[in-house]
mmCIF file of C-alpha atoms in Angstrom:
data_model
loop_
_atom_site.group_PDB
_atom_site.id
_atom_site.type_symbol
_atom_site.label_atom_id
_atom_site.label_comp_id
_atom_site.label_asym_id
_atom_site.label_seq_id
_atom_site.Cartn_x
_atom_site.Cartn_y
_atom_site.Cartn_z
ATOM 1 C CA UNK A 260 8.421 -16.395 13.745
ATOM 2 C CA UNK A 261 10.247 -13.293 12.524
ATOM 3 C CA UNK A 262 10.831 -9.777 13.722
ATOM 4 C CA UNK A 263 11.366 -6.329 12.079
ATOM 5 C CA UNK A 264 13.246 -4.002 14.511
ATOM 6 C CA UNK A 265 13.410 -0.850 12.517
ATOM 7 C CA UNK A 266 10.137 0.877 11.937
ATOM 8 C CA UNK A 267 8.622 4.416 11.829
ATOM 9 C CA UNK A 268 5.257 5.984 12.334
ATOM 10 C CA UNK A 269 3.532 9.265 12.151
ATOM 11 C CA UNK A 270 5.138 10.219 15.467
ATOM 12 C CA UNK A 271 8.194 10.961 13.453
ATOM 13 C CA UNK A 272 8.478 10.727 9.646
ATOM 14 C CA UNK A 273 6.305 7.711 8.831
ATOM 15 C CA UNK A 274 2.961 7.782 7.009
ATOM 16 C CA UNK A 275 0.961 5.512 9.397
ATOM 17 C CA UNK A 276 -0.197 5.837 12.808
ATOM 18 C CA UNK A 277 1.543 3.738 15.399
ATOM 19 C CA UNK A 278 -1.371 1.396 15.680
ATOM 20 C CA UNK A 279 -1.579 0.827 12.017
ATOM 21 C CA UNK A 280 2.112 0.140 11.723
ATOM 22 C CA UNK A 281 1.494 -2.741 14.361
ATOM 23 C CA UNK A 282 -1.572 -3.879 12.361
ATOM 24 C CA UNK A 283 0.338 -4.024 9.032
ATOM 25 C CA UNK A 284 3.265 -5.826 10.757
ATOM 26 C CA UNK A 285 0.750 -8.441 11.849
ATOM 27 C CA UNK A 286 -0.803 -8.771 8.451
ATOM 28 C CA UNK A 287 2.708 -9.405 6.937
ATOM 29 C CA UNK A 288 3.291 -12.327 9.337
ATOM 30 C CA UNK A 289 5.514 -10.692 11.766
ATOM 31 C CA UNK A 290 5.588 -11.758 15.471
ATOM 32 C CA UNK A 291 7.751 -8.878 16.993
ATOM 33 C CA UNK A 292 8.452 -5.304 15.865
ATOM 34 C CA UNK A 293 10.205 -2.397 17.307
ATOM 35 C CA UNK A 294 8.836 1.111 16.699
ATOM 36 C CA UNK A 295 11.935 3.332 16.417
ATOM 37 C CA UNK A 296 10.800 6.743 15.494
ATOM 38 C CA UNK A 297 13.404 9.458 15.096
ATOM 39 C CA UNK A 298 14.333 11.293 18.400
ATOM 40 C CA UNK A 299 10.877 10.603 19.983
ATOM 41 C CA UNK A 300 9.107 8.019 21.934
ATOM 42 C CA UNK A 301 5.526 9.699 21.530
ATOM 43 C CA UNK A 302 4.155 6.826 19.447
ATOM 44 C CA UNK A 303 5.108 3.912 21.912
ATOM 45 C CA UNK A 304 2.111 4.011 24.209
ATOM 46 C CA UNK A 305 -0.130 3.649 21.241
ATOM 47 C CA UNK A 306 1.924 0.971 19.673
ATOM 48 C CA UNK A 307 2.118 -1.113 22.801
ATOM 49 C CA UNK A 308 -1.657 -0.868 23.368
ATOM 50 C CA UNK A 309 -2.165 -2.086 19.941
ATOM 51 C CA UNK A 310 0.269 -4.977 20.403
ATOM 52 C CA UNK A 311 -2.395 -6.582 22.838
ATOM 53 C CA UNK A 312 -5.099 -6.191 20.156
ATOM 54 C CA UNK A 313 -3.118 -7.723 17.261
ATOM 55 C CA UNK A 314 -1.269 -10.294 19.372
ATOM 56 C CA UNK A 315 2.274 -9.174 18.285
ATOM 57 C CA UNK A 316 5.157 -8.185 20.502
ATOM 58 C CA UNK A 317 6.281 -4.586 20.359
ATOM 59 C CA UNK A 318 9.463 -3.566 21.734
ATOM 60 C CA UNK A 319 9.701 0.093 22.545
ATOM 61 C CA UNK A 320 12.592 1.738 20.582
ATOM 62 C CA UNK A 321 13.974 5.039 19.262
ATOM 63 C CA UNK A 322 16.330 6.074 16.621
ATOM 64 C CA UNK A 323 18.613 9.114 17.313
ATOM 65 C CA UNK A 324 19.701 11.165 14.283
ATOM 66 C CA UNK A 325 23.449 12.012 15.113
ATOM 67 C CA UNK A 326 26.342 13.657 13.410
ATOM 68 C CA UNK A 327 30.223 12.967 13.925
ATOM 69 C CA UNK A 328 33.106 13.943 11.616
ATOM 70 C CA UNK A 329 30.827 15.290 8.858
ATOM 71 C CA UNK A 330 28.701 12.107 8.485
ATOM 72 C CA UNK A 331 25.207 10.972 9.604
ATOM 73 C CA UNK A 332 25.237 8.450 12.196
ATOM 74 C CA UNK A 333 22.020 6.735 13.502
ATOM 75 C CA UNK A 334 21.741 4.941 16.835
ATOM 76 C CA UNK A 335 18.914 2.762 17.702
ATOM 77 C CA UNK A 336 17.864 2.149 21.312
ATOM 78 C CA UNK A 337 15.961 -0.906 22.221
ATOM 79 C CA UNK A 338 13.757 -1.632 25.272
ATOM 80 C CA UNK A 339 13.519 2.103 26.060
ATOM 81 C CA UNK A 340 11.767 3.272 29.207
ATOM 82 C CA UNK A 341 9.675 5.830 27.494
ATOM 83 C CA UNK A 342 8.198 6.954 30.889
ATOM 84 C CA UNK A 343 11.523 8.100 32.267
ATOM 85 C CA UNK A 344 11.221 11.780 32.864
ATOM 86 C CA UNK A 345 14.926 12.578 32.703
ATOM 87 C CA UNK A 346 15.060 10.777 29.151
ATOM 88 C CA UNK A 347 11.987 12.417 27.819
ATOM 89 C CA UNK A 348 13.126 15.950 28.916
ATOM 90 C CA UNK A 349 16.246 15.425 26.615
ATOM 91 C CA UNK A 350 13.801 14.506 23.866
ATOM 92 C CA UNK A 351 11.696 17.465 24.469
ATOM 93 C CA UNK A 352 14.698 19.940 24.149
ATOM 94 C CA UNK A 353 15.649 18.110 20.773
ATOM 95 C CA UNK A 354 11.951 18.437 19.705
ATOM 96 C CA UNK A 355 12.040 22.256 20.060
ATOM 97 C CA UNK A 356 15.234 22.532 18.053
ATOM 98 C CA UNK A 357 13.887 20.449 15.270
ATOM 99 C CA UNK A 358 10.639 22.456 15.133
ATOM 100 C CA UNK A 359 12.613 25.818 15.021
ATOM 101 C CA UNK A 360 14.508 24.384 12.248
ATOM 102 C CA UNK A 361 11.305 23.522 10.324
ATOM 103 C CA UNK A 362 10.110 27.047 10.653
ATOM 104 C CA UNK A 363 13.452 28.392 9.235
ATOM 105 C CA UNK A 364 12.930 25.974 6.221
ATOM 106 C CA UNK A 365 9.501 27.344 5.686
ATOM 107 C CA UNK A 366 10.743 30.802 5.795
ATOM 108 C CA UNK A 367 13.345 30.091 3.088
ATOM 109 C CA UNK A 368 10.784 28.423 0.962
ATOM 110 C CA UNK A 369 8.521 31.376 1.168
ATOM 111 C CA UNK A 370 11.376 33.589 0.153
ATOM 112 C CA UNK A 371 11.832 31.384 -2.891
ATOM 113 C CA UNK A 372 8.157 31.810 -3.874
ATOM 114 C CA UNK A 373 6.969 28.476 -2.324
ATOM 115 C CA UNK A 374 4.000 29.724 -0.365
ATOM 116 C CA UNK A 375 3.373 27.190 2.258
ATOM 117 C CA UNK A 376 2.594 27.655 5.997
ATOM 118 C CA UNK A 377 3.090 25.794 9.242
ATOM 119 C CA UNK A 378 -0.661 25.094 9.157
ATOM 120 C CA UNK A 379 -0.183 23.491 5.590
ATOM 121 C CA UNK A 380 2.658 21.323 7.177
ATOM 122 C CA UNK A 381 0.462 20.368 10.239
ATOM 123 C CA UNK A 382 -2.048 18.677 8.058
ATOM 124 C CA UNK A 383 0.604 15.885 7.702
ATOM 125 C CA UNK A 384 1.901 15.772 11.321
ATOM 126 C CA UNK A 385 1.604 17.443 14.656
ATOM 127 C CA UNK A 386 3.387 19.996 16.796
ATOM 128 C CA UNK A 387 5.340 17.197 18.368
ATOM 129 C CA UNK A 388 7.442 16.304 15.487
ATOM 130 C CA UNK A 389 7.780 18.553 12.288
ATOM 131 C CA UNK A 390 10.301 17.167 9.847
ATOM 132 C CA UNK A 391 11.300 17.676 6.379
ATOM 133 C CA UNK A 392 9.119 14.926 4.796
ATOM 134 C CA UNK A 393 6.134 16.683 6.346
ATOM 135 C CA UNK A 394 7.101 19.884 4.543
ATOM 136 C CA UNK A 395 7.597 17.934 1.339
ATOM 137 C CA UNK A 396 4.153 16.517 1.496
ATOM 138 C CA UNK A 397 2.681 20.029 2.054
ATOM 139 C CA UNK A 398 4.494 21.090 -1.090
ATOM 140 C CA UNK A 399 2.996 18.133 -3.053
ATOM 141 C CA UNK A 400 -0.272 19.107 -2.038
ATOM 142 C CA UNK A 401 0.093 22.709 -3.210
ATOM 143 C CA UNK A 402 1.466 21.384 -6.506
ATOM 144 C CA UNK A 403 4.943 22.794 -6.248
ATOM 145 C CA UNK A 404 6.573 19.248 -6.580
ATOM 146 C CA UNK A 405 5.337 15.919 -7.534
ATOM 147 C CA UNK A 406 7.196 13.802 -5.033
ATOM 148 C CA UNK A 407 9.020 13.923 -1.674
ATOM 149 C CA UNK A 408 12.230 13.070 -3.712
ATOM 150 C CA UNK A 409 11.721 16.100 -5.790
ATOM 151 C CA UNK A 410 11.184 18.382 -2.841
ATOM 152 C CA UNK A 411 14.374 17.303 -1.327
ATOM 153 C CA UNK A 412 16.470 17.375 -4.563
ATOM 154 C CA UNK A 413 15.240 20.869 -5.592
ATOM 155 C CA UNK A 414 14.450 22.549 -2.303
ATOM 156 C CA UNK A 415 15.124 21.045 1.156
ATOM 157 C CA UNK A 416 17.756 18.388 0.853
ATOM 158 C CA UNK A 417 21.454 18.948 1.716
ATOM 159 C CA UNK A 418 22.825 21.826 -0.426
ATOM 160 C CA UNK A 419 19.481 22.719 -1.889
ATOM 161 C CA UNK A 420 18.421 26.400 -1.482
ATOM 162 C CA UNK A 421 15.974 26.055 1.447
ATOM 163 C CA UNK A 422 18.120 23.558 3.348
ATOM 164 C CA UNK A 423 18.698 24.476 7.080
ATOM 165 C CA UNK A 424 21.390 22.665 9.043
ATOM 166 C CA UNK A 425 19.994 21.320 12.396
ATOM 167 C CA UNK A 426 21.375 20.536 15.688
ATOM 168 C CA UNK A 427 22.333 16.835 16.073
ATOM 169 C CA UNK A 428 23.738 15.170 19.204
ATOM 170 C CA UNK A 429 26.883 12.939 18.669
ATOM 171 C CA UNK A 430 26.520 9.239 18.452
ATOM 172 C CA UNK A 431 28.425 8.943 21.750
ATOM 173 C CA UNK A 432 26.000 11.128 23.454
ATOM 174 C CA UNK A 433 23.028 9.109 22.130
ATOM 175 C CA UNK A 434 24.684 5.914 23.385
ATOM 176 C CA UNK A 435 24.936 7.519 26.826
ATOM 177 C CA UNK A 436 21.362 8.458 26.809
ATOM 178 C CA UNK A 437 20.377 5.028 26.024
ATOM 179 C CA UNK A 438 22.502 3.275 28.560
ATOM 180 C CA UNK A 439 21.436 5.694 31.310
ATOM 181 C CA UNK A 440 17.951 4.745 30.324
ATOM 182 C CA UNK A 441 18.632 1.091 30.746
ATOM 183 C CA UNK A 442 18.158 0.368 27.143
ATOM 184 C CA UNK A 443 20.354 -1.226 24.395
ATOM 185 C CA UNK A 444 22.320 0.888 21.963
ATOM 186 C CA UNK A 445 22.655 -0.433 18.438
ATOM 187 C CA UNK A 446 24.348 1.205 15.253
ATOM 188 C CA UNK A 447 21.753 1.631 12.462
ATOM 189 C CA UNK A 448 22.274 0.702 8.806
ATOM 190 C CA UNK A 449 26.203 0.785 9.044
ATOM 191 C CA UNK A 450 26.179 0.270 5.195
ATOM 192 C CA UNK A 451 25.041 3.783 4.746
ATOM 193 C CA UNK A 452 28.195 5.194 6.624
ATOM 194 C CA UNK A 453 30.780 7.079 4.507
ATOM 195 C CA UNK A 454 33.506 5.057 6.459
ATOM 196 C CA UNK A 455 33.615 2.383 9.048
ATOM 197 C CA UNK A 456 36.410 3.581 11.367
ATOM 198 C CA UNK A 457 33.849 5.016 13.692
ATOM 199 C CA UNK A 458 32.474 1.548 14.654
ATOM 200 C CA UNK A 459 35.388 0.986 16.983
ATOM 201 C CA UNK A 460 34.969 4.227 18.535
ATOM 202 C CA UNK A 461 31.303 3.533 19.134
ATOM 203 C CA UNK A 462 32.251 0.145 20.700
ATOM 204 C CA UNK A 463 34.587 1.839 22.997
ATOM 205 C CA UNK A 464 31.893 4.069 24.070
ATOM 206 C CA UNK A 465 29.343 1.464 24.917
ATOM 207 C CA UNK A 466 27.794 0.314 21.740
ATOM 208 C CA UNK A 467 26.146 -3.200 22.142
ATOM 209 C CA UNK A 468 24.851 -4.027 18.804
ATOM 210 C CA UNK A 469 24.884 -3.565 14.996
ATOM 211 C CA UNK A 470 22.036 -3.662 12.422
ATOM 212 C CA UNK A 471 23.456 -6.135 10.139
ATOM 213 C CA UNK A 472 20.048 -6.716 7.986
ATOM 214 C CA UNK A 473 18.705 -3.737 6.607
ATOM 215 C CA UNK A 474 16.619 -2.823 3.389
ATOM 216 C CA UNK A 475 19.378 -0.872 1.829
ATOM 217 C CA UNK A 476 22.153 -3.327 2.560
ATOM 218 C CA UNK A 477 23.610 -5.421 -0.181
ATOM 219 C CA UNK A 478 24.580 -9.050 0.416
ATOM 220 C CA UNK A 479 28.215 -7.765 0.569
ATOM 221 C CA UNK A 480 27.203 -5.322 3.342
ATOM 222 C CA UNK A 481 25.376 -8.156 5.193
ATOM 223 C CA UNK A 482 28.565 -10.326 5.035
ATOM 224 C CA UNK A 483 30.867 -7.406 5.898
ATOM 225 C CA UNK A 484 28.967 -6.524 9.042
ATOM 226 C CA UNK A 485 28.401 -9.990 10.261
ATOM 227 C CA UNK A 486 32.201 -10.072 10.408
ATOM 228 C CA UNK A 487 32.294 -6.782 12.203
ATOM 229 C CA UNK A 488 29.666 -8.054 14.772
ATOM 230 C CA UNK A 489 32.015 -11.004 15.446
ATOM 231 C CA UNK A 490 35.174 -8.806 15.408
ATOM 232 C CA UNK A 491 33.592 -6.517 18.241
ATOM 233 C CA UNK A 492 31.460 -9.071 19.920
ATOM 234 C CA UNK A 493 28.207 -7.002 18.999
ATOM 235 C CA UNK A 494 24.764 -8.467 19.111
ATOM 236 C CA UNK A 495 23.086 -8.575 15.535
ATOM 237 C CA UNK A 496 19.774 -6.990 14.706
ATOM 238 C CA UNK A 497 17.873 -5.991 11.520
ATOM 239 C CA UNK A 498 14.999 -4.132 10.290
ATOM 240 C CA UNK A 499 13.355 -2.660 6.993
ATOM 241 C CA UNK A 500 13.500 1.032 8.139
ATOM 242 C CA UNK A 501 9.787 1.073 7.270
ATOM 243 C CA UNK A 502 8.219 4.509 6.851
ATOM 244 C CA UNK A 503 5.170 3.814 4.673
ATOM 245 C CA UNK A 504 4.839 3.059 0.874
ATOM 246 C CA UNK A 505 4.555 6.945 0.105
ATOM 247 C CA UNK A 506 7.971 7.464 1.578
ATOM 248 C CA UNK A 507 9.769 4.213 0.791
ATOM 249 C CA UNK A 508 8.387 3.904 -2.664
ATOM 250 C CA UNK A 509 7.544 0.413 -2.211
ATOM 251 C CA UNK A 510 6.101 -2.032 0.500
ATOM 252 C CA UNK A 511 9.242 -2.787 2.618
ATOM 253 C CA UNK A 512 7.226 -4.983 5.296
ATOM 254 C CA UNK A 513 8.247 -8.566 5.099
ATOM 255 C CA UNK A 514 11.415 -7.902 3.179
ATOM 256 C CA UNK A 515 13.593 -8.201 6.327
ATOM 257 C CA UNK A 516 12.744 -11.097 8.511
ATOM 258 C CA UNK A 517 15.020 -11.305 11.440
ATOM 259 C CA UNK A 518 15.032 -14.638 13.255
ATOM 260 C CA UNK A 519 13.568 -14.335 16.827
ATOM 261 C CA UNK A 520 16.664 -15.830 18.283
ATOM 262 C CA UNK A 521 18.228 -12.452 17.849
ATOM 263 C CA UNK A 522 15.421 -10.737 19.681
ATOM 264 C CA UNK A 523 16.133 -13.117 22.596
ATOM 265 C CA UNK A 524 19.784 -12.141 22.653
ATOM 266 C CA UNK A 525 18.644 -8.381 22.422
ATOM 267 C CA UNK A 526 16.476 -8.957 25.529
ATOM 268 C CA UNK A 527 19.452 -10.635 27.685
ATOM 269 C CA UNK A 528 21.116 -7.275 27.140
ATOM 270 C CA UNK A 529 18.270 -4.881 28.237
ATOM 271 C CA UNK A 530 17.335 -3.816 31.756
ATOM 272 C CA UNK A 531 13.850 -2.669 30.728
ATOM 273 C CA UNK A 532 12.304 -5.862 29.240
ATOM 274 C CA UNK A 533 9.275 -5.572 31.246
ATOM 275 C CA UNK A 534 8.340 -2.137 29.833
ATOM 276 C CA UNK A 535 7.140 -3.830 26.471
ATOM 277 C CA UNK A 536 4.542 -5.952 28.382
#
């Protein structure tokens, strides 16, 4: 019995619908997953409905994209009450800012001679979440680039000519939102951080867990963050950060198999456990 607590769907920048993500997880032998789309809970209802069909536990989650001291910091939230109006209103505000940014990127691309429209991008997503990966896929379809990576490297990645900075909340604000919701805040893929000093600050602001096991973590990273978890009395989580083969470049499902004992510890910290049933 294994879990994968970091997965994405079409509700954000994944390539599969929430129900397909659940089915694929079941087919790969998982007994529990968490859908953790970026800055949105739009896919959770569908995923939890699918959990009954496929007989697999789905923990409602989210991944906040944050920024602090010139580095990206992602905060996962587990056992999110996705029906909480106060919480969803915050997400709606973030969604508007994200979509405004997407339109600014499209405008820059047009000025560079890359003639794509919002309608082209919406073939790969919906108005609910427009992100750079969707813009990249529209560019591929129109033969401007051959891959998502090429689109980012040449046009829409950080420092590229069509890149537009976007509004990000701080990781401390994300932790605040998650705790107010009754959910459990966890630091995502710490091995991707530029430096670790922030971990102590996050703990002092209410961080409960750390994602020790991740598809981009080395064995050295795992050993390092197991020690950090012990040092700061943080619960341990893990997941693949699955987006789909088109984005990931390989099938990540099943490459991280978190022991279910860690899920039980996670549940013990949550106030919204019933929301996933």
